[in-house]
mmCIF file of C-alpha atoms in Angstrom:
data_model
loop_
_atom_site.group_PDB
_atom_site.id
_atom_site.type_symbol
_atom_site.label_atom_id
_atom_site.label_comp_id
_atom_site.label_asym_id
_atom_site.label_seq_id
_atom_site.Cartn_x
_atom_site.Cartn_y
_atom_site.Cartn_z
ATOM 1 C CA MET A 1 -27.242 -89.473 47.994
ATOM 2 C CA LEU A 2 -25.153 -86.381 46.875
ATOM 3 C CA ASP A 3 -26.656 -82.945 46.781
ATOM 4 C CA HIS A 4 -25.569 -81.679 43.540
ATOM 5 C CA SER A 5 -27.704 -78.229 43.768
ATOM 6 C CA ALA A 6 -25.084 -77.221 47.020
ATOM 7 C CA THR A 7 -22.359 -78.496 44.549
ATOM 8 C CA ARG A 8 -23.449 -76.025 41.816
ATOM 9 C CA ARG A 9 -23.831 -73.204 44.541
ATOM 10 C CA SER A 10 -20.246 -73.610 46.114
ATOM 11 C CA LEU A 11 -18.425 -74.196 42.885
ATOM 12 C CA PRO A 12 -18.595 -70.081 41.692
ATOM 13 C CA ARG A 13 -17.382 -69.389 45.002
ATOM 14 C CA ARG A 14 -14.158 -71.198 44.448
ATOM 15 C CA LEU A 15 -13.870 -69.824 41.012
ATOM 16 C CA LEU A 16 -14.619 -66.493 41.688
ATOM 17 C CA PRO A 17 -10.869 -65.316 43.294
ATOM 18 C CA LEU A 18 -8.958 -66.694 40.165
ATOM 19 C CA GLY A 19 -11.245 -64.274 37.874
ATOM 20 C CA VAL A 20 -10.939 -61.003 39.768
ATOM 21 C CA THR A 21 -6.846 -62.328 40.213
ATOM 22 C CA LEU A 22 -6.835 -63.042 36.226
ATOM 23 C CA LEU A 23 -8.889 -59.128 35.750
ATOM 24 C CA LEU A 24 -6.720 -57.042 37.659
ATOM 25 C CA ALA A 25 -3.539 -58.380 35.992
ATOM 26 C CA ALA A 26 -4.547 -57.877 32.765
ATOM 27 C CA THR A 27 -5.829 -54.176 33.685
ATOM 28 C CA MET A 28 -2.851 -53.637 35.407
ATOM 29 C CA THR A 29 -0.759 -54.639 32.475
ATOM 30 C CA ALA A 30 -2.945 -52.367 30.420
ATOM 31 C CA CYS A 31 -2.088 -49.144 32.573
ATOM 32 C CA GLY A 32 0.978 -50.004 32.404
ATOM 33 C CA LYS A 33 1.243 -49.942 28.338
ATOM 34 C CA LYS A 34 -1.147 -46.792 28.191
ATOM 35 C CA ASN A 35 1.744 -45.016 30.349
ATOM 36 C CA ASP A 36 4.457 -45.951 28.892
ATOM 37 C CA GLN A 37 3.014 -44.551 25.556
ATOM 38 C CA ALA A 38 1.845 -41.522 27.350
ATOM 39 C CA ALA A 39 5.050 -40.824 28.543
ATOM 40 C CA GLY A 40 6.974 -40.512 24.886
ATOM 41 C CA PRO A 41 10.518 -41.786 24.377
ATOM 42 C CA GLY A 42 11.633 -39.309 26.531
ATOM 43 C CA GLY A 43 15.211 -39.507 28.824
ATOM 44 C CA PRO A 44 15.125 -41.517 32.201
ATOM 45 C CA GLY A 45 12.095 -41.455 34.016
ATOM 46 C CA GLY A 46 9.577 -41.094 30.467
ATOM 47 C CA ALA A 47 9.951 -36.950 30.662
ATOM 48 C CA MET A 48 9.543 -34.757 27.374
ATOM 49 C CA PRO A 49 13.057 -34.202 25.702
ATOM 50 C CA PRO A 50 13.752 -30.348 26.095
ATOM 51 C CA PRO A 51 13.243 -27.884 23.573
ATOM 52 C CA GLU A 52 15.371 -26.392 21.207
ATOM 53 C CA VAL A 53 16.031 -23.015 21.590
ATOM 54 C CA GLY A 54 18.832 -20.512 19.577
ATOM 55 C CA VAL A 55 21.439 -18.846 21.400
ATOM 56 C CA VAL A 56 24.344 -16.623 20.828
ATOM 57 C CA THR A 57 27.650 -17.120 22.710
ATOM 58 C CA VAL A 58 28.626 -13.731 24.525
ATOM 59 C CA GLN A 59 32.002 -12.225 23.291
ATOM 60 C CA PRO A 60 32.952 -8.869 24.687
ATOM 61 C CA GLY A 61 34.924 -6.513 21.865
ATOM 62 C CA THR A 62 35.624 -3.085 21.115
ATOM 63 C CA ILE A 63 32.363 -1.616 19.345
ATOM 64 C CA GLY A 64 31.951 1.577 17.346
ATOM 65 C CA LEU A 65 29.248 3.317 18.590
ATOM 66 C CA THR A 66 27.668 4.290 14.781
ATOM 67 C CA THR A 67 24.654 7.245 14.654
ATOM 68 C CA GLU A 68 22.186 7.369 11.672
ATOM 69 C CA LEU A 69 21.915 10.926 10.844
ATOM 70 C CA PRO A 70 19.949 11.924 7.581
ATOM 71 C CA GLY A 71 22.523 14.332 5.389
ATOM 72 C CA ARG A 72 22.439 15.765 1.687
ATOM 73 C CA LEU A 73 25.344 15.670 -0.580
ATOM 74 C CA GLU A 74 26.922 18.806 -1.923
ATOM 75 C CA PRO A 75 29.732 19.123 -4.424
ATOM 76 C CA SER A 76 33.610 19.634 -3.166
ATOM 77 C CA ARG A 77 34.024 22.444 -5.751
ATOM 78 C CA VAL A 78 31.640 24.481 -7.600
ATOM 79 C CA ALA A 79 32.208 26.415 -10.599
ATOM 80 C CA GLN A 80 29.979 29.019 -12.559
ATOM 81 C CA VAL A 81 31.323 29.545 -16.274
ATOM 82 C CA ARG A 82 30.279 33.109 -16.848
ATOM 83 C CA ALA A 83 31.635 35.489 -19.947
ATOM 84 C CA ARG A 84 34.467 37.846 -19.295
ATOM 85 C CA ALA A 85 34.175 39.417 -22.604
ATOM 86 C CA THR A 86 31.490 41.097 -24.393
ATOM 87 C CA GLY A 87 30.642 39.648 -27.833
ATOM 88 C CA ILE A 88 28.811 37.025 -30.352
ATOM 89 C CA LEU A 89 29.444 33.441 -29.324
ATOM 90 C CA THR A 90 30.709 31.662 -32.118
ATOM 91 C CA LYS A 91 31.151 27.752 -30.350
ATOM 92 C CA ARG A 92 31.073 25.364 -27.921
ATOM 93 C CA VAL A 93 33.977 23.250 -28.306
ATOM 94 C CA PHE A 94 33.005 20.604 -25.167
ATOM 95 C CA ALA A 95 30.216 18.068 -24.514
ATOM 96 C CA GLU A 96 27.604 18.855 -22.491
ATOM 97 C CA GLY A 97 27.611 16.216 -19.321
ATOM 98 C CA SER A 98 31.316 15.168 -19.764
ATOM 99 C CA ASP A 99 33.892 15.539 -17.491
ATOM 100 C CA VAL A 100 36.802 18.250 -18.066
ATOM 101 C CA LYS A 101 40.004 18.790 -16.518
ATOM 102 C CA ALA A 102 40.732 22.399 -15.885
ATOM 103 C CA GLY A 103 42.484 24.478 -18.549
ATOM 104 C CA GLN A 104 39.948 22.859 -20.974
ATOM 105 C CA LEU A 105 38.878 24.925 -23.701
ATOM 106 C CA LEU A 106 35.003 25.358 -23.633
ATOM 107 C CA TYR A 107 33.722 28.245 -25.768
ATOM 108 C CA HIS A 108 35.086 30.825 -28.420
ATOM 109 C CA ILE A 109 33.529 34.432 -28.593
ATOM 110 C CA ASP A 110 34.480 36.842 -31.452
ATOM 111 C CA ALA A 111 37.599 37.543 -30.837
ATOM 112 C CA ALA A 112 37.942 40.605 -33.744
ATOM 113 C CA PRO A 113 37.334 43.899 -31.456
ATOM 114 C CA TYR A 114 40.020 42.467 -28.573
ATOM 115 C CA GLN A 115 42.835 42.004 -31.508
ATOM 116 C CA ALA A 116 42.189 45.439 -32.908
ATOM 117 C CA ALA A 117 42.408 46.489 -29.291
ATOM 118 C CA GLN A 118 45.997 44.718 -28.868
ATOM 119 C CA GLN A 119 47.543 45.813 -32.021
ATOM 120 C CA SER A 120 45.965 49.393 -30.840
ATOM 121 C CA ALA A 121 47.879 49.104 -27.432
ATOM 122 C CA GLN A 122 51.228 47.187 -29.592
ATOM 123 C CA ALA A 123 51.238 50.692 -31.793
ATOM 124 C CA GLN A 124 50.865 53.093 -28.784
ATOM 125 C CA LEU A 125 53.602 50.966 -27.285
ATOM 126 C CA ALA A 126 56.319 51.882 -30.220
ATOM 127 C CA GLN A 127 55.587 54.860 -30.400
ATOM 128 C CA ALA A 128 56.360 55.285 -26.647
ATOM 129 C CA GLN A 129 59.530 53.483 -27.017
ATOM 130 C CA ALA A 130 60.221 55.936 -30.044
ATOM 131 C CA SER A 131 59.887 58.858 -27.192
ATOM 132 C CA LEU A 132 62.127 57.397 -25.068
ATOM 133 C CA ALA A 133 64.809 56.693 -27.430
ATOM 134 C CA ASN A 134 64.659 60.615 -28.154
ATOM 135 C CA ALA A 135 64.651 61.702 -24.747
ATOM 136 C CA SER A 136 67.526 59.079 -23.437
ATOM 137 C CA ALA A 137 69.908 60.382 -26.932
ATOM 138 C CA LEU A 138 69.019 63.894 -25.653
ATOM 139 C CA VAL A 139 70.387 63.766 -22.171
ATOM 140 C CA ALA A 140 73.249 61.344 -23.017
ATOM 141 C CA ARG A 141 74.345 64.566 -25.386
ATOM 142 C CA PHE A 142 73.680 67.220 -22.757
ATOM 143 C CA ARG A 143 75.675 65.201 -20.136
ATOM 144 C CA PRO A 144 79.184 66.263 -21.429
ATOM 145 C CA LEU A 145 78.266 69.871 -22.386
ATOM 146 C CA VAL A 146 76.780 70.333 -18.964
ATOM 147 C CA ALA A 147 80.014 69.755 -17.363
ATOM 148 C CA ALA A 148 81.941 72.312 -19.496
ATOM 149 C CA ASN A 149 79.300 75.083 -19.088
ATOM 150 C CA ALA A 150 78.472 74.825 -22.630
ATOM 151 C CA VAL A 151 74.591 73.860 -21.912
ATOM 152 C CA SER A 152 73.091 75.213 -18.967
ATOM 153 C CA LYS A 153 72.081 73.035 -16.012
ATOM 154 C CA GLN A 154 68.220 74.046 -16.714
ATOM 155 C CA GLU A 155 68.374 72.744 -20.001
ATOM 156 C CA PHE A 156 70.053 69.121 -18.513
ATOM 157 C CA ASP A 157 67.098 69.044 -15.889
ATOM 158 C CA THR A 158 64.403 69.515 -18.958
ATOM 159 C CA ALA A 159 65.963 66.708 -20.612
ATOM 160 C CA CYS A 160 65.860 64.279 -18.073
ATOM 161 C CA ALA A 161 62.858 65.011 -17.266
ATOM 162 C CA ALA A 162 61.342 64.156 -20.282
ATOM 163 C CA GLU A 163 63.397 60.940 -20.667
ATOM 164 C CA LYS A 164 61.903 59.723 -16.920
ATOM 165 C CA ALA A 165 58.401 60.845 -18.623
ATOM 166 C CA ALA A 166 58.841 59.105 -21.749
ATOM 167 C CA GLN A 167 60.007 55.998 -19.526
ATOM 168 C CA ALA A 168 56.551 56.267 -18.017
ATOM 169 C CA GLN A 169 54.746 56.587 -21.303
ATOM 170 C CA VAL A 170 56.574 53.466 -22.200
ATOM 171 C CA ALA A 171 55.570 51.381 -18.760
ATOM 172 C CA ALA A 172 51.608 52.654 -19.585
ATOM 173 C CA ALA A 173 51.914 51.345 -23.140
ATOM 174 C CA ARG A 174 53.215 48.140 -22.167
ATOM 175 C CA ALA A 175 50.827 47.660 -19.498
ATOM 176 C CA ALA A 176 47.894 48.800 -21.637
ATOM 177 C CA VAL A 177 49.220 45.437 -24.125
ATOM 178 C CA ARG A 178 48.965 43.411 -21.195
ATOM 179 C CA THR A 179 45.771 44.429 -21.049
ATOM 180 C CA ALA A 180 44.614 43.854 -24.479
ATOM 181 C CA SER A 181 46.426 40.383 -24.192
ATOM 182 C CA ILE A 182 44.142 39.353 -21.207
ATOM 183 C CA ASN A 183 40.966 40.926 -22.767
ATOM 184 C CA LEU A 184 41.996 38.792 -25.939
ATOM 185 C CA GLY A 185 42.150 35.887 -23.732
ATOM 186 C CA TYR A 186 38.949 36.064 -22.284
ATOM 187 C CA ALA A 187 37.468 35.473 -25.701
ATOM 188 C CA THR A 188 38.389 32.269 -25.322
ATOM 189 C CA VAL A 189 36.575 30.901 -22.075
ATOM 190 C CA LYS A 190 38.271 27.586 -20.328
ATOM 191 C CA ALA A 191 37.150 25.411 -17.388
ATOM 192 C CA PRO A 192 38.589 27.159 -14.068
ATOM 193 C CA ILE A 193 38.424 23.693 -12.176
ATOM 194 C CA SER A 194 37.973 19.584 -12.778
ATOM 195 C CA GLY A 195 34.877 18.302 -12.563
ATOM 196 C CA ARG A 196 32.186 17.547 -14.305
ATOM 197 C CA ILE A 197 30.415 20.029 -16.476
ATOM 198 C CA GLY A 198 26.224 20.529 -16.853
ATOM 199 C CA ARG A 199 24.270 21.784 -20.025
ATOM 200 C CA SER A 200 25.455 24.837 -21.872
ATOM 201 C CA LEU A 201 22.812 28.493 -21.094
ATOM 202 C CA VAL A 202 23.600 29.775 -24.043
ATOM 203 C CA THR A 203 23.921 29.523 -27.895
ATOM 204 C CA GLU A 204 25.985 29.975 -30.672
ATOM 205 C CA GLY A 205 25.365 33.175 -31.698
ATOM 206 C CA ALA A 206 24.468 34.603 -28.327
ATOM 207 C CA LEU A 207 25.705 37.849 -27.569
ATOM 208 C CA VAL A 208 27.373 37.617 -23.833
ATOM 209 C CA SER A 209 28.215 40.486 -21.308
ATOM 210 C CA ALA A 210 31.027 40.845 -19.651
ATOM 211 C CA GLN A 211 29.567 43.600 -17.529
ATOM 212 C CA GLU A 212 26.571 41.567 -16.844
ATOM 213 C CA GLY A 213 28.754 38.191 -16.535
ATOM 214 C CA THR A 214 26.955 36.305 -18.611
ATOM 215 C CA GLN A 215 26.442 32.348 -17.180
ATOM 216 C CA LEU A 216 27.681 30.040 -19.712
ATOM 217 C CA ALA A 217 27.572 26.869 -17.487
ATOM 218 C CA VAL A 218 28.389 25.313 -14.420
ATOM 219 C CA ILE A 219 30.798 22.640 -13.203
ATOM 220 C CA GLN A 220 31.003 20.484 -10.221
ATOM 221 C CA GLN A 221 33.318 17.997 -8.727
ATOM 222 C CA THR A 222 31.948 15.905 -7.589
ATOM 223 C CA ASN A 223 35.073 13.207 -6.170
ATOM 224 C CA PRO A 224 34.782 13.786 -3.258
ATOM 225 C CA LEU A 225 31.416 14.402 -2.334
ATOM 226 C CA TYR A 226 30.865 16.376 1.325
ATOM 227 C CA VAL A 227 27.932 15.548 3.008
ATOM 228 C CA ASN A 228 26.320 18.147 5.153
ATOM 229 C CA LEU A 229 25.015 16.398 8.396
ATOM 230 C CA THR A 230 22.960 17.872 11.287
ATOM 231 C CA GLN A 231 23.293 16.123 14.928
ATOM 232 C CA SER A 232 21.630 17.700 18.128
ATOM 233 C CA ALA A 233 23.603 19.264 20.673
ATOM 234 C CA THR A 234 22.650 17.148 23.704
ATOM 235 C CA GLU A 235 23.932 14.159 21.799
ATOM 236 C CA VAL A 236 27.197 16.024 20.996
ATOM 237 C CA LEU A 237 27.757 17.216 24.703
ATOM 238 C CA GLN A 238 27.140 13.505 25.936
ATOM 239 C CA LEU A 239 29.682 12.377 23.450
ATOM 240 C CA ARG A 240 31.881 14.970 24.284
ATOM 241 C CA GLN A 241 31.818 14.348 28.084
ATOM 242 C CA ALA A 242 32.297 10.287 27.625
ATOM 243 C CA LEU A 243 35.484 10.825 25.704
ATOM 244 C CA GLN A 244 36.564 13.442 28.342
ATOM 245 C CA GLY A 245 35.587 10.681 31.061
ATOM 246 C CA GLY A 246 37.717 7.794 29.434
ATOM 247 C CA GLN A 247 34.660 5.872 28.861
ATOM 248 C CA LEU A 248 34.419 5.593 24.844
ATOM 249 C CA ALA A 249 37.680 6.014 22.966
ATOM 250 C CA ARG A 250 38.000 8.465 19.465
ATOM 251 C CA SER A 251 37.273 6.350 16.891
ATOM 252 C CA GLY A 252 40.288 6.659 14.104
ATOM 253 C CA THR A 253 43.601 8.955 14.546
ATOM 254 C CA ASP A 254 42.207 11.874 12.746
ATOM 255 C CA ALA A 255 38.809 11.836 12.014
ATOM 256 C CA ALA A 256 34.878 9.832 12.768
ATOM 257 C CA ARG A 257 34.505 7.400 10.032
ATOM 258 C CA VAL A 258 31.628 7.943 7.841
ATOM 259 C CA GLN A 259 29.456 5.175 5.856
ATOM 260 C CA ILE A 260 26.788 6.292 3.354
ATOM 261 C CA VAL A 261 23.672 4.170 2.821
ATOM 262 C CA LEU A 262 22.446 4.456 -0.567
ATOM 263 C CA ASP A 263 18.130 3.984 -0.867
ATOM 264 C CA ASN A 264 18.227 0.330 -1.412
ATOM 265 C CA GLY A 265 19.935 -0.041 2.148
ATOM 266 C CA GLN A 266 23.307 -1.106 1.190
ATOM 267 C CA PRO A 267 26.545 1.009 2.207
ATOM 268 C CA HIS A 268 28.521 2.834 -0.319
ATOM 269 C CA ALA A 269 31.737 1.044 -1.329
ATOM 270 C CA GLU A 270 33.575 3.974 0.053
ATOM 271 C CA ALA A 271 33.938 5.038 3.227
ATOM 272 C CA GLY A 272 34.200 8.838 4.132
ATOM 273 C CA ARG A 273 35.699 10.633 7.136
ATOM 274 C CA LEU A 274 34.553 13.672 9.301
ATOM 275 C CA LEU A 275 35.872 16.890 8.511
ATOM 276 C CA PHE A 276 34.618 19.214 11.366
ATOM 277 C CA THR A 277 32.088 19.615 13.654
ATOM 278 C CA ASP A 278 30.681 23.566 13.766
ATOM 279 C CA LEU A 279 31.140 25.492 17.128
ATOM 280 C CA THR A 280 27.955 26.974 17.418
ATOM 281 C CA VAL A 281 24.502 25.723 17.987
ATOM 282 C CA ASP A 282 21.575 26.629 15.495
ATOM 283 C CA PRO A 283 19.016 28.719 18.044
ATOM 284 C CA GLY A 284 16.490 28.063 16.033
ATOM 285 C CA THR A 285 16.068 23.708 15.951
ATOM 286 C CA GLY A 286 19.107 22.999 18.287
ATOM 287 C CA GLN A 287 21.338 21.306 16.033
ATOM 288 C CA VAL A 288 24.838 21.052 15.364
ATOM 289 C CA SER A 289 25.975 21.112 11.963
ATOM 290 C CA LEU A 290 28.671 18.455 10.654
ATOM 291 C CA ARG A 291 30.208 17.817 7.903
ATOM 292 C CA ALA A 292 32.192 15.107 5.901
ATOM 293 C CA GLU A 293 33.834 13.682 2.819
ATOM 294 C CA VAL A 294 32.932 10.621 1.009
ATOM 295 C CA PRO A 295 34.857 9.514 -1.948
ATOM 296 C CA ASN A 296 32.819 9.221 -5.247
ATOM 297 C CA PRO A 297 35.462 7.350 -8.197
ATOM 298 C CA GLN A 298 32.119 6.041 -9.593
ATOM 299 C CA GLN A 299 29.994 8.520 -9.734
ATOM 300 C CA LEU A 300 27.202 6.874 -8.304
ATOM 301 C CA LEU A 301 26.471 9.664 -5.436
ATOM 302 C CA LEU A 302 24.710 12.801 -7.222
ATOM 303 C CA PRO A 303 24.946 16.431 -5.686
ATOM 304 C CA GLY A 304 21.755 17.259 -4.036
ATOM 305 C CA MET A 305 20.551 13.804 -3.229
ATOM 306 C CA TYR A 306 19.536 12.957 0.652
ATOM 307 C CA VAL A 307 21.334 9.789 2.232
ATOM 308 C CA ARG A 308 21.469 8.916 5.698
ATOM 309 C CA VAL A 309 24.822 8.819 6.929
ATOM 310 C CA ARG A 310 25.866 6.142 9.397
ATOM 311 C CA LEU A 311 29.060 8.340 11.797
ATOM 312 C CA GLN A 312 31.128 6.212 14.031
ATOM 313 C CA GLN A 313 32.466 9.084 16.424
ATOM 314 C CA ALA A 314 33.877 7.121 19.033
ATOM 315 C CA GLU A 315 34.312 3.140 20.335
ATOM 316 C CA VAL A 316 33.321 1.613 23.883
ATOM 317 C CA ASP A 317 35.920 -1.375 24.844
ATOM 318 C CA ASN A 318 34.493 -4.773 26.663
ATOM 319 C CA ALA A 319 31.160 -4.269 24.861
ATOM 320 C CA ILE A 320 28.683 -6.864 23.552
ATOM 321 C CA LEU A 321 26.008 -6.673 20.514
ATOM 322 C CA LEU A 322 22.943 -8.472 21.136
ATOM 323 C CA PRO A 323 20.388 -9.109 18.505
ATOM 324 C CA GLN A 324 17.013 -7.035 19.885
ATOM 325 C CA GLN A 325 14.961 -10.108 19.561
ATOM 326 C CA ALA A 326 16.825 -11.292 22.779
ATOM 327 C CA VAL A 327 16.449 -8.636 25.462
ATOM 328 C CA THR A 328 12.843 -7.946 26.937
ATOM 329 C CA ARG A 329 13.167 -4.266 27.216
ATOM 330 C CA GLY A 330 10.712 -2.184 30.830
ATOM 331 C CA GLY A 331 10.370 -5.339 32.671
ATOM 332 C CA PRO A 332 9.806 -5.635 36.212
ATOM 333 C CA GLN A 333 13.180 -6.190 36.587
ATOM 334 C CA GLY A 334 14.167 -3.560 33.839
ATOM 335 C CA ASP A 335 16.378 -5.057 30.767
ATOM 336 C CA THR A 336 16.578 -8.395 31.136
ATOM 337 C CA VAL A 337 17.515 -11.514 29.070
ATOM 338 C CA MET A 338 17.422 -15.368 29.280
ATOM 339 C CA VAL A 339 21.137 -17.186 30.454
ATOM 340 C CA VAL A 340 21.073 -20.603 29.037
ATOM 341 C CA GLY A 341 23.643 -22.937 32.065
ATOM 342 C CA ASN A 342 25.652 -25.694 30.647
ATOM 343 C CA ASP A 343 23.081 -27.869 32.059
ATOM 344 C CA GLY A 344 20.462 -26.436 29.994
ATOM 345 C CA SER A 345 18.691 -24.567 32.891
ATOM 346 C CA LEU A 346 17.256 -20.963 31.972
ATOM 347 C CA ALA A 347 17.593 -17.999 34.536
ATOM 348 C CA PRO A 348 16.741 -14.370 33.604
ATOM 349 C CA ARG A 349 19.399 -11.281 33.792
ATOM 350 C CA PRO A 350 19.358 -8.365 34.144
ATOM 351 C CA VAL A 351 21.432 -6.002 31.683
ATOM 352 C CA LYS A 352 22.474 -2.367 30.897
ATOM 353 C CA VAL A 353 21.720 -1.669 27.191
ATOM 354 C CA GLY A 354 23.173 1.129 25.432
ATOM 355 C CA GLU A 355 22.117 2.841 21.910
ATOM 356 C CA ALA A 356 21.043 0.745 19.253
ATOM 357 C CA GLN A 357 23.500 -0.490 16.508
ATOM 358 C CA GLY A 358 20.851 -1.642 13.682
ATOM 359 C CA ASN A 359 19.218 -4.614 14.589
ATOM 360 C CA GLN A 360 21.106 -5.043 17.651
ATOM 361 C CA TRP A 361 21.396 -3.624 21.199
ATOM 362 C CA LEU A 362 24.505 -2.699 22.543
ATOM 363 C CA ILE A 363 24.851 -4.377 26.432
ATOM 364 C CA LEU A 364 27.228 -2.877 28.448
ATOM 365 C CA ASP A 365 26.695 -4.451 31.509
ATOM 366 C CA GLY A 366 25.338 -7.474 32.889
ATOM 367 C CA LEU A 367 26.739 -10.404 31.033
ATOM 368 C CA LYS A 368 29.972 -12.517 31.177
ATOM 369 C CA PRO A 369 32.363 -14.125 28.630
ATOM 370 C CA GLY A 370 31.170 -17.346 27.330
ATOM 371 C CA GLU A 371 28.007 -17.302 28.763
ATOM 372 C CA GLN A 372 25.167 -18.317 26.439
ATOM 373 C CA VAL A 373 21.873 -15.908 25.849
ATOM 374 C CA MET A 374 18.857 -17.489 24.334
ATOM 375 C CA VAL A 375 17.637 -15.638 20.991
ATOM 376 C CA ASP A 376 15.010 -17.493 19.730
ATOM 377 C CA GLY A 377 12.743 -20.224 20.808
ATOM 378 C CA PHE A 378 10.560 -18.167 23.287
ATOM 379 C CA MET A 379 7.101 -19.910 21.825
ATOM 380 C CA LYS A 380 8.381 -23.553 22.531
ATOM 381 C CA LEU A 381 8.890 -22.713 26.594
ATOM 382 C CA MET A 382 5.220 -24.098 27.720
ATOM 383 C CA PRO A 383 4.737 -24.204 31.302
ATOM 384 C CA GLY A 384 6.721 -26.201 33.602
ATOM 385 C CA VAL A 385 9.634 -26.363 31.229
ATOM 386 C CA LYS A 386 12.612 -25.829 33.153
ATOM 387 C CA THR A 387 15.546 -26.744 30.876
ATOM 388 C CA VAL A 388 16.261 -26.107 27.401
ATOM 389 C CA LYS A 389 18.574 -27.542 24.480
ATOM 390 C CA PRO A 390 20.913 -24.678 23.150
ATOM 391 C CA VAL A 391 21.856 -24.817 19.342
ATOM 392 C CA PRO A 392 23.526 -21.728 17.370
ATOM 393 C CA TYR A 393 21.055 -19.125 16.459
ATOM 394 C CA LYS A 394 21.179 -18.760 12.624
ATOM 395 C CA PRO A 395 20.048 -14.925 11.824
ATOM 396 C CA ASN A 396 18.834 -16.300 8.632
ATOM 397 C CA GLN A 397 15.950 -18.257 10.138
ATOM 398 C CA ALA A 398 12.487 -17.537 9.032
ATOM 399 C CA PRO A 399 10.658 -15.695 11.626
ATOM 400 C CA ALA A 400 7.576 -18.024 11.535
ATOM 401 C CA GLN A 401 9.817 -21.180 11.736
ATOM 402 C CA GLN A 402 11.618 -19.648 14.970
ATOM 403 C CA GLY A 403 8.988 -19.372 17.034
ATOM 404 C CA GLN A 404 7.251 -22.987 16.049
ATOM 405 C CA ALA A 405 6.867 -25.616 18.633
ATOM 406 C CA PRO A 406 7.923 -29.045 18.295
ATOM 407 C CA LYS A 407 5.971 -32.229 17.128
ATOM 408 C CA ALA A 408 4.762 -34.304 19.212
ATOM 409 C CA PRO A 409 5.836 -38.020 18.905
ATOM 410 C CA GLU A 410 3.085 -39.962 16.911
ATOM 411 C CA ASN A 411 2.463 -42.530 19.733
ATOM 412 C CA VAL A 412 2.335 -40.403 22.540
ATOM 413 C CA ALA A 413 -1.146 -39.604 22.479
ATOM 414 C CA SER A 414 -2.535 -43.253 22.276
ATOM 415 C CA SER A 415 -6.230 -44.006 23.747
ATOM 416 C CA PRO A 416 -6.774 -46.952 26.819
ATOM 417 C CA ALA A 417 -8.750 -48.624 24.342
ATOM 418 C CA SER A 418 -5.607 -48.792 21.867
ATOM 419 C CA ALA A 419 -3.271 -49.905 24.421
ATOM 420 C CA ALA A 420 -6.051 -51.998 25.689
ATOM 421 C CA SER A 421 -5.950 -53.932 22.524
ATOM 422 C CA ARG A 422 -2.417 -54.050 21.998
#
């Protein structure tokens, strides 16, 4: 007789190894799917793809050292139109604020008194010429008579002296006529230089005086313009020492280049040139005065304006310009940049930084041609990231996008439960 109870007790012992085996196999399969999904769609070994960072390629070249200084514009020539004749102003014959040429008629002053003075001087000249003719005729008559002893020598000498006195009177009368003509010319006021004339300081009917030098108007020549600058004496000394030592090359053959920066940040279309640097230092400020000349054909610049001036006085060879955000200043290793290798590896590199040129740093030493320097994407460098994917740096990229981390794939963070369900 069979013992069914023993059979029921032995059956679970025989089936247990098979159930455990199936359960372990299902668990291992689910874990494998979970690990594969968490690893993401990376490269070999299931690693995360390297983040993209913006880089620039090092290209040394000759760079002009630009210094930005404050300056003030002034006209290259200024003429104050003043009265040189006394009288009533009868007419103004120019448009205020217009351009005038040298010699152009500006004002009329009552010329009647000066015309009368000129006529009087001409009459005196005619009288002196008549006296000279009489004296010369007397000398001509006495000359043969004195040779024949018909006239005394004293009388002849007196006639010769009278002739010379008459000649002097004629010369004085001619000078008086010339003076009267000049005074008459002053009754018509003309422009002494070419330029732009301002408003008239007097009106018709006003009494102007030559003795007081009544000012009538001002003419300013605004093409070209002068710009007066001041630069630190220390900077001037360092620049001259660098030029003499051969570290820098002089910018241009005749004079340094000058660029005017307008209020809207745009440079003036016409480049200027440095005329001279003062030989003395202002004891009160320690500054050296400089003057530059700037063309102004469109009359955009006005005298008296305060402007910013970019002055290029020297050039440096084999120099590199990098965006300022690519350089870490004052770190434990000094000034450094991140260099991206050909394999995408990152390595800090100490560099020698010069002066700022706009929004860029001048790199004097520490980099080689062809190397790639990281400019943006620093926020993407998570802990453990050792390689990156370099892409060309785009300066016009928005700052908010430059440091934005890449989005994770949709199926990276799958839960074990979902993996088991799949």
